[in-house]
mmCIF file of C-alpha atoms in Angstrom:
data_model
loop_
_atom_site.group_PDB
_atom_site.id
_atom_site.type_symbol
_atom_site.label_atom_id
_atom_site.label_comp_id
_atom_site.label_asym_id
_atom_site.label_seq_id
_atom_site.Cartn_x
_atom_site.Cartn_y
_atom_site.Cartn_z
ATOM 1 C CA MET Q 1 7.584 61.249 3.464
ATOM 2 C CA GLU Q 2 5.562 58.254 2.326
ATOM 3 C CA LEU Q 3 1.803 58.600 2.477
ATOM 4 C CA SER Q 4 1.438 55.427 4.537
ATOM 5 C CA SER Q 5 3.627 56.811 7.308
ATOM 6 C CA LEU Q 6 1.103 59.566 7.889
ATOM 7 C CA TYR Q 7 -1.534 57.073 8.952
ATOM 8 C CA LEU Q 8 0.219 53.993 10.321
ATOM 9 C CA PRO Q 9 2.281 53.903 13.536
ATOM 10 C CA THR Q 10 5.682 52.233 13.326
ATOM 11 C CA GLU Q 11 4.619 49.605 15.875
ATOM 12 C CA LEU Q 12 1.036 48.349 15.808
ATOM 13 C CA PRO Q 13 -0.703 47.833 19.186
ATOM 14 C CA TRP Q 14 -1.928 44.344 18.339
ATOM 15 C CA SER Q 15 -3.956 43.885 21.515
ATOM 16 C CA SER Q 16 -5.856 47.110 20.841
ATOM 17 C CA ILE Q 17 -6.390 46.107 17.226
ATOM 18 C CA SER Q 18 -7.715 42.706 18.316
ATOM 19 C CA VAL Q 19 -10.219 44.289 20.681
ATOM 20 C CA THR Q 20 -11.281 46.777 17.991
ATOM 21 C CA VAL Q 21 -11.821 44.019 15.422
ATOM 22 C CA LEU Q 22 -13.825 42.016 17.959
ATOM 23 C CA CYS Q 23 -15.986 45.015 18.798
ATOM 24 C CA ILE Q 24 -16.702 45.632 15.107
ATOM 25 C CA TYR Q 25 -17.577 41.966 14.604
ATOM 26 C CA ILE Q 26 -19.853 41.912 17.629
ATOM 27 C CA ALA Q 27 -21.434 45.203 16.533
ATOM 28 C CA TYR Q 28 -22.520 43.341 13.402
ATOM 29 C CA PHE Q 29 -24.621 41.058 15.595
ATOM 30 C CA VAL Q 30 -26.048 44.078 17.432
ATOM 31 C CA VAL Q 31 -27.340 45.471 14.136
ATOM 32 C CA ARG Q 32 -28.776 42.117 13.078
ATOM 33 C CA ILE Q 33 -30.537 41.455 16.364
ATOM 34 C CA GLY Q 34 -31.884 45.011 16.447
ATOM 35 C CA PHE Q 35 -33.402 45.145 12.978
ATOM 36 C CA PHE Q 36 -33.741 41.677 11.453
ATOM 37 C CA HIS Q 37 -36.131 39.538 13.462
ATOM 38 C CA PRO Q 38 -39.888 38.892 13.448
ATOM 39 C CA LYS Q 39 -41.891 41.049 15.851
ATOM 40 C CA ASP Q 40 -43.148 38.040 17.814
ATOM 41 C CA GLU Q 41 -39.527 37.029 18.435
ATOM 42 C CA ALA Q 42 -38.382 40.460 19.631
ATOM 43 C CA PRO Q 43 -35.967 40.223 22.589
ATOM 44 C CA VAL Q 44 -37.099 41.332 26.038
ATOM 45 C CA ARG Q 45 -34.895 43.752 27.941
ATOM 46 C CA TYR Q 46 -33.905 42.707 31.452
ATOM 47 C CA GLU Q 47 -31.156 43.598 33.910
ATOM 48 C CA VAL Q 48 -28.849 41.684 36.223
ATOM 49 C CA PRO Q 49 -27.088 43.604 39.020
ATOM 50 C CA LEU Q 50 -23.359 43.995 38.395
ATOM 51 C CA PRO Q 51 -21.216 42.415 41.154
ATOM 52 C CA GLU Q 52 -19.324 44.901 43.299
ATOM 53 C CA GLN Q 53 -16.058 43.200 42.302
ATOM 54 C CA ALA Q 54 -16.649 44.103 38.640
ATOM 55 C CA LYS Q 55 -17.318 47.789 39.270
ATOM 56 C CA ALA Q 56 -14.687 50.428 38.525
ATOM 57 C CA GLY Q 57 -12.404 51.191 41.449
ATOM 58 C CA TRP Q 58 -12.917 47.898 43.286
ATOM 59 C CA SER Q 59 -9.785 46.505 44.923
ATOM 60 C CA GLY Q 60 -9.866 43.175 46.732
ATOM 61 C CA LYS Q 61 -7.596 41.827 49.423
ATOM 62 C CA ILE Q 62 -4.474 40.132 48.043
ATOM 63 C CA LEU Q 63 -4.138 36.618 49.430
ATOM 64 C CA GLU Q 64 -0.606 35.616 50.423
ATOM 65 C CA LYS Q 65 -1.270 31.954 49.677
ATOM 66 C CA PRO Q 66 -4.295 31.725 47.385
ATOM 67 C CA ALA Q 67 -6.297 28.502 47.793
ATOM 68 C CA ILE Q 68 -9.911 27.491 47.348
ATOM 69 C CA LYS Q 69 -9.995 25.788 50.759
ATOM 70 C CA ILE Q 70 -9.900 27.535 54.111
ATOM 71 C CA PRO Q 71 -8.412 25.422 56.943
ATOM 72 C CA GLY Q 72 -11.119 24.251 59.327
ATOM 73 C CA SER Q 73 -13.983 25.359 57.092
ATOM 74 C CA SER Q 74 -16.056 23.935 54.237
ATOM 75 C CA VAL Q 75 -16.368 27.374 52.628
ATOM 76 C CA ILE Q 76 -14.965 27.761 49.108
ATOM 77 C CA GLN Q 77 -12.648 30.736 48.728
ATOM 78 C CA CYS Q 78 -12.912 32.472 45.355
ATOM 79 C CA TYR Q 79 -10.003 34.551 44.064
ATOM 80 C CA ASN Q 80 -8.559 35.968 40.870
ATOM 81 C CA PRO Q 81 -5.883 33.495 39.697
ATOM 82 C CA ALA Q 82 -3.975 36.265 37.905
ATOM 83 C CA THR Q 83 -3.679 38.643 40.869
ATOM 84 C CA GLY Q 84 -4.554 36.646 43.989
ATOM 85 C CA GLN Q 85 -7.338 39.128 44.849
ATOM 86 C CA LEU Q 86 -10.055 37.685 47.088
ATOM 87 C CA LEU Q 87 -13.426 37.823 45.346
ATOM 88 C CA GLY Q 88 -15.522 36.318 48.118
ATOM 89 C CA ASN Q 89 -16.556 33.077 49.791
ATOM 90 C CA VAL Q 90 -19.357 30.686 48.879
ATOM 91 C CA ASN Q 91 -20.854 27.712 50.672
ATOM 92 C CA PRO Q 92 -20.716 24.453 48.684
ATOM 93 C CA ALA Q 93 -23.991 22.871 47.642
ATOM 94 C CA THR Q 94 -25.237 19.975 49.748
ATOM 95 C CA PRO Q 95 -26.586 16.704 48.253
ATOM 96 C CA ASP Q 96 -30.113 17.733 49.298
ATOM 97 C CA GLY Q 97 -29.640 21.154 47.745
ATOM 98 C CA ILE Q 98 -28.504 19.592 44.462
ATOM 99 C CA ASP Q 99 -31.521 17.252 44.458
ATOM 100 C CA ARG Q 100 -33.893 20.193 44.992
ATOM 101 C CA ALA Q 101 -32.235 22.174 42.184
ATOM 102 C CA LEU Q 102 -32.528 19.195 39.828
ATOM 103 C CA ALA Q 103 -36.188 18.732 40.739
ATOM 104 C CA ARG Q 104 -36.956 22.403 39.991
ATOM 105 C CA ALA Q 105 -35.052 22.169 36.698
ATOM 106 C CA ALA Q 106 -36.953 19.002 35.705
ATOM 107 C CA GLU Q 107 -40.257 20.735 36.433
ATOM 108 C CA ALA Q 108 -39.229 23.777 34.383
ATOM 109 C CA GLN Q 109 -38.057 21.554 31.512
ATOM 110 C CA GLN Q 110 -41.504 19.987 31.214
ATOM 111 C CA GLU Q 111 -42.988 23.444 30.638
ATOM 112 C CA TRP Q 112 -40.184 24.387 28.239
ATOM 113 C CA ALA Q 113 -40.896 21.260 26.160
ATOM 114 C CA LYS Q 114 -44.389 22.642 25.469
ATOM 115 C CA THR Q 115 -43.121 25.888 23.960
ATOM 116 C CA THR Q 116 -43.040 26.617 20.240
ATOM 117 C CA PHE Q 117 -39.868 27.316 18.281
ATOM 118 C CA THR Q 118 -40.973 30.933 17.994
ATOM 119 C CA GLN Q 119 -41.133 31.223 21.784
ATOM 120 C CA ARG Q 120 -37.757 29.542 22.136
ATOM 121 C CA ARG Q 121 -36.120 31.862 19.633
ATOM 122 C CA LYS Q 122 -37.538 34.810 21.584
ATOM 123 C CA VAL Q 123 -35.751 33.533 24.711
ATOM 124 C CA LEU Q 124 -32.511 32.973 22.790
ATOM 125 C CA ARG Q 125 -32.719 36.442 21.219
ATOM 126 C CA THR Q 126 -33.252 37.899 24.684
ATOM 127 C CA MET Q 127 -30.110 36.150 25.943
ATOM 128 C CA LEU Q 128 -28.188 37.269 22.870
ATOM 129 C CA LYS Q 129 -29.207 40.904 23.288
ATOM 130 C CA PHE Q 130 -28.280 40.866 26.975
ATOM 131 C CA ILE Q 131 -24.798 39.515 26.189
ATOM 132 C CA LEU Q 132 -24.212 42.076 23.434
ATOM 133 C CA ASP Q 133 -25.467 44.946 25.597
ATOM 134 C CA ASN Q 134 -23.331 43.889 28.574
ATOM 135 C CA GLN Q 135 -20.309 42.317 26.893
ATOM 136 C CA GLU Q 136 -17.786 44.581 28.629
ATOM 137 C CA ASP Q 137 -19.107 43.743 32.107
ATOM 138 C CA ILE Q 138 -19.348 40.018 31.306
ATOM 139 C CA ALA Q 139 -15.768 40.000 30.026
ATOM 140 C CA THR Q 140 -14.622 41.779 33.186
ATOM 141 C CA VAL Q 141 -16.303 39.170 35.401
ATOM 142 C CA ALA Q 142 -14.748 36.378 33.315
ATOM 143 C CA CYS Q 143 -11.303 37.938 33.765
ATOM 144 C CA LEU Q 144 -11.748 38.215 37.524
ATOM 145 C CA ASP Q 145 -12.993 34.660 37.883
ATOM 146 C CA SER Q 146 -10.522 32.898 35.582
ATOM 147 C CA GLY Q 147 -7.516 35.219 35.344
ATOM 148 C CA LYS Q 148 -7.975 35.566 31.571
ATOM 149 C CA THR Q 149 -6.943 38.624 29.606
ATOM 150 C CA LYS Q 150 -9.699 40.857 28.225
ATOM 151 C CA VAL Q 151 -8.981 39.723 24.648
ATOM 152 C CA ASP Q 152 -9.171 36.058 25.699
ATOM 153 C CA ALA Q 153 -12.438 36.685 27.516
ATOM 154 C CA MET Q 154 -13.932 38.437 24.491
ATOM 155 C CA LEU Q 155 -12.903 35.578 22.206
ATOM 156 C CA GLY Q 156 -13.539 32.635 24.519
ATOM 157 C CA GLU Q 157 -16.646 33.867 26.327
ATOM 158 C CA ILE Q 158 -18.480 36.573 24.383
ATOM 159 C CA LEU Q 159 -17.786 35.671 20.763
ATOM 160 C CA VAL Q 160 -18.213 31.913 21.213
ATOM 161 C CA THR Q 161 -21.494 32.294 23.098
ATOM 162 C CA VAL Q 162 -22.844 34.820 20.602
ATOM 163 C CA GLU Q 163 -21.979 32.519 17.687
ATOM 164 C CA LYS Q 164 -23.680 29.527 19.335
ATOM 165 C CA LEU Q 165 -26.833 31.503 20.074
ATOM 166 C CA GLN Q 166 -26.878 32.947 16.566
ATOM 167 C CA TRP Q 167 -26.516 29.468 15.006
ATOM 168 C CA THR Q 168 -29.270 27.988 17.180
ATOM 169 C CA ILE Q 169 -31.630 30.867 16.407
ATOM 170 C CA LYS Q 170 -31.038 30.421 12.689
ATOM 171 C CA HIS Q 171 -30.781 26.622 12.381
ATOM 172 C CA GLY Q 172 -32.230 25.149 15.596
ATOM 173 C CA GLU Q 173 -35.724 24.453 14.333
ATOM 174 C CA LYS Q 174 -34.458 22.829 11.137
ATOM 175 C CA ALA Q 175 -31.929 20.708 13.040
ATOM 176 C CA LEU Q 176 -34.655 19.307 15.318
ATOM 177 C CA ARG Q 177 -37.172 18.412 12.627
ATOM 178 C CA PRO Q 178 -37.975 14.669 12.173
ATOM 179 C CA GLU Q 179 -35.718 13.047 9.581
ATOM 180 C CA ARG Q 180 -36.551 10.267 7.114
ATOM 181 C CA ARG Q 181 -34.257 7.272 6.738
ATOM 182 C CA PRO Q 182 -34.053 5.064 3.624
ATOM 183 C CA THR Q 183 -35.290 1.470 3.628
ATOM 184 C CA ASN Q 184 -34.779 -1.490 1.237
ATOM 185 C CA PHE Q 185 -36.950 -3.432 -1.199
ATOM 186 C CA LEU Q 186 -38.048 -6.120 1.260
ATOM 187 C CA MET Q 187 -38.952 -3.525 3.885
ATOM 188 C CA MET Q 188 -40.506 -0.996 1.508
ATOM 189 C CA TYR Q 189 -43.789 -1.118 3.402
ATOM 190 C CA LYS Q 190 -41.952 0.290 6.451
ATOM 191 C CA HIS Q 191 -41.582 3.989 7.191
ATOM 192 C CA ASN Q 192 -38.311 4.983 8.904
ATOM 193 C CA GLU Q 193 -38.065 8.254 10.752
ATOM 194 C CA VAL Q 194 -35.768 9.766 13.375
ATOM 195 C CA ARG Q 195 -37.357 12.041 15.961
ATOM 196 C CA TRP Q 196 -35.362 14.173 18.365
ATOM 197 C CA GLU Q 197 -36.736 13.998 21.900
ATOM 198 C CA PRO Q 198 -35.384 16.022 24.860
ATOM 199 C CA LEU Q 199 -33.464 14.051 27.463
ATOM 200 C CA GLY Q 200 -34.488 16.361 30.274
ATOM 201 C CA VAL Q 201 -32.095 17.756 32.855
ATOM 202 C CA LEU Q 202 -28.368 17.172 32.316
ATOM 203 C CA ALA Q 203 -25.438 18.094 34.543
ATOM 204 C CA ALA Q 204 -21.862 18.758 33.459
ATOM 205 C CA CYS Q 205 -18.583 19.671 35.130
ATOM 206 C CA VAL Q 206 -16.995 22.153 32.741
ATOM 207 C CA PRO Q 207 -13.517 23.636 33.359
ATOM 208 C CA SER Q 208 -13.156 27.373 32.852
#
């Protein structure tokens, strides 16, 4: 018998291998965030209640004809596209409600603009730690909401978000520093500089 046959199955469970590789890769970030950061940027632990739908053993009603609209109602019906399970109903935001949310966000942004890069990295590290600590639950919620597979959710939701946060923590301050621009002989008495200023509150419609 060949030595390799003692250790390798004849058919590799590629989905399990993918999840394992992802977990190892994400564990790398867990180690980095846990041991390699300045003390004044240490993440803060916080908790968000897990939705009932994401808890083990939950089983929602299967809709015969899944749709986001309910006849005769303005309520939005949320369901799992992969299974048709009803997740719950939500009331759509009103124009006044959107205006109030934008006003609160604009007020918060003014305070955020006063923070230092050290304070901002602390917030980003806190978000990063929360995602890494709760990646399984977040992936489960993503699967319920979008109908994705667990591997797709880990790749498209967890890994992408972790990478973006990690890049911003590492390069954000440098990327936002003022930048010099060259001039010419006739304008040599001029000083050209690009400064990055926040635009304030932005809204986006992003498909899942």
